[in-house]
Amino acid sequence: EDKVVQSPLSLVVHEGDTVTLNCSYEVTNFRSLLWYKQEKKAPTFLFMLTSSGIEKKSGRLSSILDKKELFSILNITATQTGDSAVYLCAVAPQRGGKLIFGQGTELSVKP
Amino acid sequence: DAGVIQSPRHEVTEMGQEVTLRCKPISGHDYLFWYRQTMMRGLELLIYFNNNVPIDDSGMPEDRFSAKMPNASFSTLKIQPSEPRDSAVYFCASSRTSGSPDTQYFGPGTRLTVL
């Protein structure tokens, strides 16, 4: 059975800290891995990764994929209170079809 | 561009009533997905369509749930009869085959409460 596992499930840090969120997966026919941020509303798209070792970066957020070890990490540097959210990892096992979501990591950034 | 539009944003109903949730995908998107999110089970895919045709409905909980997509710009998810355990946030998402088909864009969700 395809599955995506995220760790930790929750994390509390202080502003300015750097955090690393983990996502491991076991799926057939891997196509891509996606990261979403969910505040108290709909998930919003952050990154899509398809190739190993190539870092995607957007401001203070970055992510990388390891297709050999079947995991991805999402790094957030110099965290701010606005980074507080649930971060969801999802894997696409086939083109344009369903995404398989992990359970999410709830990040809380304290001032 | 307008994003995915869902209505209503909140719905409170009594057990046994029929509930209809509505979704308008992003124009030009040919995939449409219905998800349900709860604290216990996280984000679950219920059903998805490609070019208005249902492709995979294996996530639909039971016969009380049904979904239709009569045209490229409209879809409904119906629950009849509703039960308290159906209380959740229901999201609609869409994506397109050209470009980045794996990237799904989510609507604001409908928060359903069944009393």
CSV table of C-alpha atoms in Angstrom, one decimal:
chain,number,residue,atom,x,y,z
A,1,GLU,CA,0.0,0.0,0.0
A,2,ASP,CA,1.3,3.5,-0.9
A,3,LYS,CA,2.1,5.6,2.0
A,4,VAL,CA,3.7,8.9,3.0
A,5,VAL,CA,5.0,9.5,6.5
A,6,GLN,CA,6.0,12.9,7.9
A,7,SER,CA,8.0,13.7,11.0
A,8,PRO,CA,7.9,15.2,13.4
A,9,LEU,CA,4.1,15.5,13.8
A,10,SER,CA,4.5,18.7,15.7
A,11,LEU,CA,7.2,21.1,16.4
A,12,VAL,CA,7.5,24.3,18.5
A,13,VAL,CA,10.4,26.7,17.9
A,14,HIS,CA,11.2,30.3,18.5
A,15,GLU,CA,11.5,33.1,15.9
A,16,GLY,CA,14.9,33.0,14.2
A,17,ASP,CA,15.3,29.2,14.6
A,18,THR,CA,16.0,26.9,11.6
A,19,VAL,CA,13.7,23.9,11.2
A,20,THR,CA,13.8,20.8,9.1
A,21,LEU,CA,10.7,18.8,8.3
A,22,ASN,CA,10.9,15.3,7.0
A,23,CYS,CA,8.9,13.3,4.5
A,24,SER,CA,9.5,9.6,3.6
A,25,TYR,CA,7.5,7.6,1.1
A,26,GLU,CA,6.7,4.2,-0.2
A,27,VAL,CA,4.9,4.4,-3.5
A,28,THR,CA,4.8,2.6,-6.9
A,29,ASN,CA,5.5,4.6,-10.0
A,30,PHE,CA,6.8,7.7,-8.3
A,31,ARG,CA,6.4,10.8,-10.4
A,32,SER,CA,6.8,13.8,-8.1
A,33,LEU,CA,6.7,15.0,-4.5
A,34,LEU,CA,5.0,18.1,-3.5
A,35,TRP,CA,5.0,20.3,-0.4
A,36,TYR,CA,2.0,22.4,0.7
A,37,LYS,CA,1.5,24.9,3.6
A,38,GLN,CA,-1.9,24.9,5.3
A,39,GLU,CA,-2.8,27.6,7.7
A,40,LYS,CA,-6.4,27.7,9.0
A,41,LYS,CA,-7.7,27.3,5.5
A,42,ALA,CA,-6.9,25.5,2.2
A,43,PRO,CA,-3.5,24.0,1.5
A,44,THR,CA,-1.3,26.3,-0.7
A,45,PHE,CA,1.3,24.9,-3.0
A,46,LEU,CA,5.0,25.4,-2.1
A,47,PHE,CA,7.2,23.1,-4.1
A,48,MET,CA,7.2,20.3,-6.6
A,49,LEU,CA,10.3,18.0,-6.8
A,50,THR,CA,10.9,15.4,-9.4
A,51,SER,CA,14.7,15.0,-9.5
A,52,SER,CA,17.1,13.9,-6.8
A,53,GLY,CA,19.6,16.3,-5.4
A,54,ILE,CA,18.3,19.5,-7.0
A,55,GLU,CA,17.3,22.0,-4.4
A,56,LYS,CA,14.2,24.1,-4.8
A,57,LYS,CA,14.3,27.4,-3.0
A,58,SER,CA,11.8,30.2,-2.3
A,59,GLY,CA,12.9,32.9,0.1
A,60,ARG,CA,13.6,31.3,3.4
A,61,LEU,CA,12.2,27.9,2.4
A,62,SER,CA,14.0,25.2,0.5
A,63,SER,CA,13.5,21.6,-0.3
A,64,ILE,CA,15.4,18.6,-1.7
A,65,LEU,CA,14.5,15.1,-2.8
A,66,ASP,CA,16.4,11.9,-2.4
A,67,LYS,CA,14.9,9.3,-4.7
A,68,LYS,CA,17.3,6.6,-3.7
A,69,GLU,CA,16.5,6.8,0.0
A,70,LEU,CA,12.9,7.8,-0.7
A,71,PHE,CA,12.6,11.0,1.3
A,72,SER,CA,12.5,14.7,1.1
A,73,ILE,CA,13.2,17.5,3.6
A,74,LEU,CA,11.7,21.0,3.8
A,75,ASN,CA,14.0,23.6,5.5
A,76,ILE,CA,12.8,26.9,6.9
A,77,THR,CA,15.5,29.3,8.0
A,78,ALA,CA,15.1,32.4,10.2
A,79,THR,CA,11.6,31.3,11.1
A,80,GLN,CA,8.8,33.9,11.7
A,81,THR,CA,5.5,33.6,13.4
A,82,GLY,CA,3.9,33.7,10.0
A,83,ASP,CA,5.5,30.4,9.3
A,84,SER,CA,3.2,28.7,11.8
A,85,ALA,CA,1.1,26.2,9.9
A,86,VAL,CA,0.7,22.6,9.0
A,87,TYR,CA,3.1,21.5,6.3
A,88,LEU,CA,1.8,18.7,4.1
A,89,CYS,CA,3.9,16.4,2.0
A,90,ALA,CA,2.3,14.6,-0.9
A,91,VAL,CA,3.5,12.1,-3.6
A,92,ALA,CA,2.1,11.7,-7.1
A,93,PRO,CA,2.3,8.1,-8.2
A,94,GLN,CA,1.0,8.8,-11.7
A,95,ARG,CA,0.6,11.7,-14.1
A,96,GLY,CA,-2.2,14.1,-13.3
A,97,GLY,CA,-3.8,11.7,-10.9
A,98,LYS,CA,-4.3,11.4,-7.2
A,99,LEU,CA,-1.9,12.7,-4.6
A,100,ILE,CA,-1.1,10.7,-1.5
A,101,PHE,CA,-0.8,13.0,1.5
A,102,GLY,CA,1.2,12.5,4.7
A,103,GLN,CA,-0.4,13.4,8.0
A,104,GLY,CA,1.3,16.7,8.1
A,105,THR,CA,3.8,18.5,10.5
A,106,GLU,CA,2.3,21.2,12.7
A,107,LEU,CA,4.8,23.9,13.1
A,108,SER,CA,4.4,26.6,15.8
A,109,VAL,CA,6.8,29.5,15.8
A,110,LYS,CA,6.8,31.5,19.1
A,111,PRO,CA,7.8,35.1,19.2
B,1,ASP,CA,-7.2,34.5,-12.3
B,2,ALA,CA,-9.9,33.3,-10.0
B,3,GLY,CA,-9.0,30.2,-7.9
B,4,VAL,CA,-11.1,27.2,-7.2
B,5,ILE,CA,-14.5,28.4,-5.9
B,6,GLN,CA,-16.5,26.4,-3.4
B,7,SER,CA,-19.9,26.9,-1.9
B,8,PRO,CA,-21.2,27.1,0.7
B,9,ARG,CA,-18.2,27.9,3.0
B,10,HIS,CA,-20.1,26.6,6.0
B,11,GLU,CA,-23.0,24.2,6.3
B,12,VAL,CA,-24.8,23.1,9.5
B,13,THR,CA,-27.4,20.5,9.1
B,14,GLU,CA,-29.3,17.9,11.0
B,15,MET,CA,-28.7,14.2,10.7
B,16,GLY,CA,-30.7,12.6,7.9
B,17,GLN,CA,-30.7,15.7,5.7
B,18,GLU,CA,-29.3,16.0,2.2
B,19,VAL,CA,-26.2,18.1,1.8
B,20,THR,CA,-24.9,19.4,-1.5
B,21,LEU,CA,-21.4,20.9,-1.9
B,22,ARG,CA,-20.5,22.8,-5.0
B,23,CYS,CA,-17.2,23.4,-6.8
B,24,LYS,CA,-16.0,25.5,-9.7
B,25,PRO,CA,-12.5,24.5,-10.8
B,26,ILE,CA,-9.9,26.9,-12.3
B,27,SER,CA,-10.7,27.7,-15.9
B,28,GLY,CA,-8.8,25.4,-18.2
B,29,HIS,CA,-8.1,22.7,-15.6
B,30,ASP,CA,-9.2,19.3,-16.7
B,31,TYR,CA,-8.7,17.4,-13.4
B,32,LEU,CA,-11.0,17.9,-10.4
B,33,PHE,CA,-10.6,16.3,-7.0
B,34,TRP,CA,-12.8,16.1,-3.9
B,35,TYR,CA,-11.0,15.7,-0.5
B,36,ARG,CA,-12.2,15.4,3.0
B,37,GLN,CA,-10.1,16.5,6.0
B,38,THR,CA,-10.6,15.6,9.6
B,39,MET,CA,-8.3,15.7,12.6
B,40,MET,CA,-8.4,11.9,12.9
B,41,ARG,CA,-7.8,10.9,9.3
B,42,GLY,CA,-6.1,13.9,7.8
B,43,LEU,CA,-6.6,14.7,4.1
B,44,GLU,CA,-8.4,11.9,2.2
B,45,LEU,CA,-9.1,11.8,-1.5
B,46,LEU,CA,-12.7,10.9,-2.1
B,47,ILE,CA,-13.0,11.0,-5.9
B,48,TYR,CA,-11.5,12.6,-8.9
B,49,PHE,CA,-12.5,13.4,-12.4
B,50,ASN,CA,-10.6,13.9,-15.7
B,51,ASN,CA,-12.5,15.8,-18.5
B,52,ASN,CA,-15.7,15.4,-16.5
B,53,VAL,CA,-15.4,11.6,-16.2
B,54,PRO,CA,-15.0,10.0,-12.8
B,55,ILE,CA,-11.6,8.2,-12.8
B,56,ASP,CA,-11.3,6.9,-9.2
B,57,ASP,CA,-14.0,6.9,-6.6
B,58,SER,CA,-12.4,4.3,-4.3
B,59,GLY,CA,-12.2,6.9,-1.5
B,60,MET,CA,-15.9,7.5,-1.4
B,61,PRO,CA,-17.0,6.2,2.0
B,62,GLU,CA,-20.2,4.6,1.1
B,63,ASP,CA,-23.3,4.8,-1.0
B,64,ARG,CA,-24.5,7.9,0.9
B,65,PHE,CA,-21.9,9.9,-1.0
B,66,SER,CA,-22.2,10.7,-4.7
B,67,ALA,CA,-20.4,13.2,-7.0
B,68,LYS,CA,-21.1,14.5,-10.4
B,69,MET,CA,-19.4,16.7,-12.9
B,70,PRO,CA,-21.9,17.7,-15.6
B,71,ASN,CA,-19.5,20.1,-17.3
B,72,ALA,CA,-16.0,21.4,-17.2
B,73,SER,CA,-16.8,24.2,-14.8
B,74,PHE,CA,-19.0,22.6,-12.2
B,75,SER,CA,-19.0,19.7,-9.8
B,76,THR,CA,-21.2,18.6,-6.9
B,77,LEU,CA,-20.6,16.3,-3.9
B,78,LYS,CA,-23.8,15.1,-2.3
B,79,ILE,CA,-24.4,13.3,1.0
B,80,GLN,CA,-27.8,11.7,1.5
B,81,PRO,CA,-28.6,11.1,4.2
B,82,SER,CA,-26.0,12.9,6.3
B,83,GLU,CA,-24.6,11.6,9.6
B,84,PRO,CA,-22.7,13.2,12.4
B,85,ARG,CA,-19.5,11.3,11.4
B,86,ASP,CA,-19.6,13.2,8.0
B,87,SER,CA,-18.7,16.4,9.8
B,88,ALA,CA,-15.4,17.6,8.3
B,89,VAL,CA,-13.9,20.1,5.9
B,90,TYR,CA,-14.5,19.2,2.3
B,91,PHE,CA,-12.0,20.6,-0.2
B,92,CYS,CA,-12.2,20.7,-4.0
B,93,ALA,CA,-9.0,21.0,-6.0
B,94,SER,CA,-8.1,21.2,-9.6
B,95,SER,CA,-5.1,20.7,-11.9
B,96,ARG,CA,-4.4,20.6,-15.6
B,97,THR,CA,-2.7,18.0,-17.9
B,98,SER,CA,-0.5,20.5,-19.7
B,99,GLY,CA,2.3,22.1,-17.7
B,100,SER,CA,2.4,20.7,-14.2
B,101,PRO,CA,-0.4,18.1,-13.9
B,102,ASP,CA,0.7,17.0,-10.5
B,103,THR,CA,0.2,20.4,-8.9
B,104,GLN,CA,-3.2,20.7,-7.5
B,105,TYR,CA,-4.8,24.0,-6.4
B,106,PHE,CA,-7.2,23.9,-3.6
B,107,GLY,CA,-10.4,25.8,-3.0
B,108,PRO,CA,-11.2,27.4,0.4
B,109,GLY,CA,-13.2,24.4,1.6
B,110,THR,CA,-16.7,23.8,3.0
B,111,ARG,CA,-16.9,23.2,6.7
B,112,LEU,CA,-19.7,20.7,7.2
B,113,THR,CA,-21.3,20.1,10.6
B,114,VAL,CA,-23.9,17.5,11.0
B,115,LEU,CA,-25.8,17.6,14.3
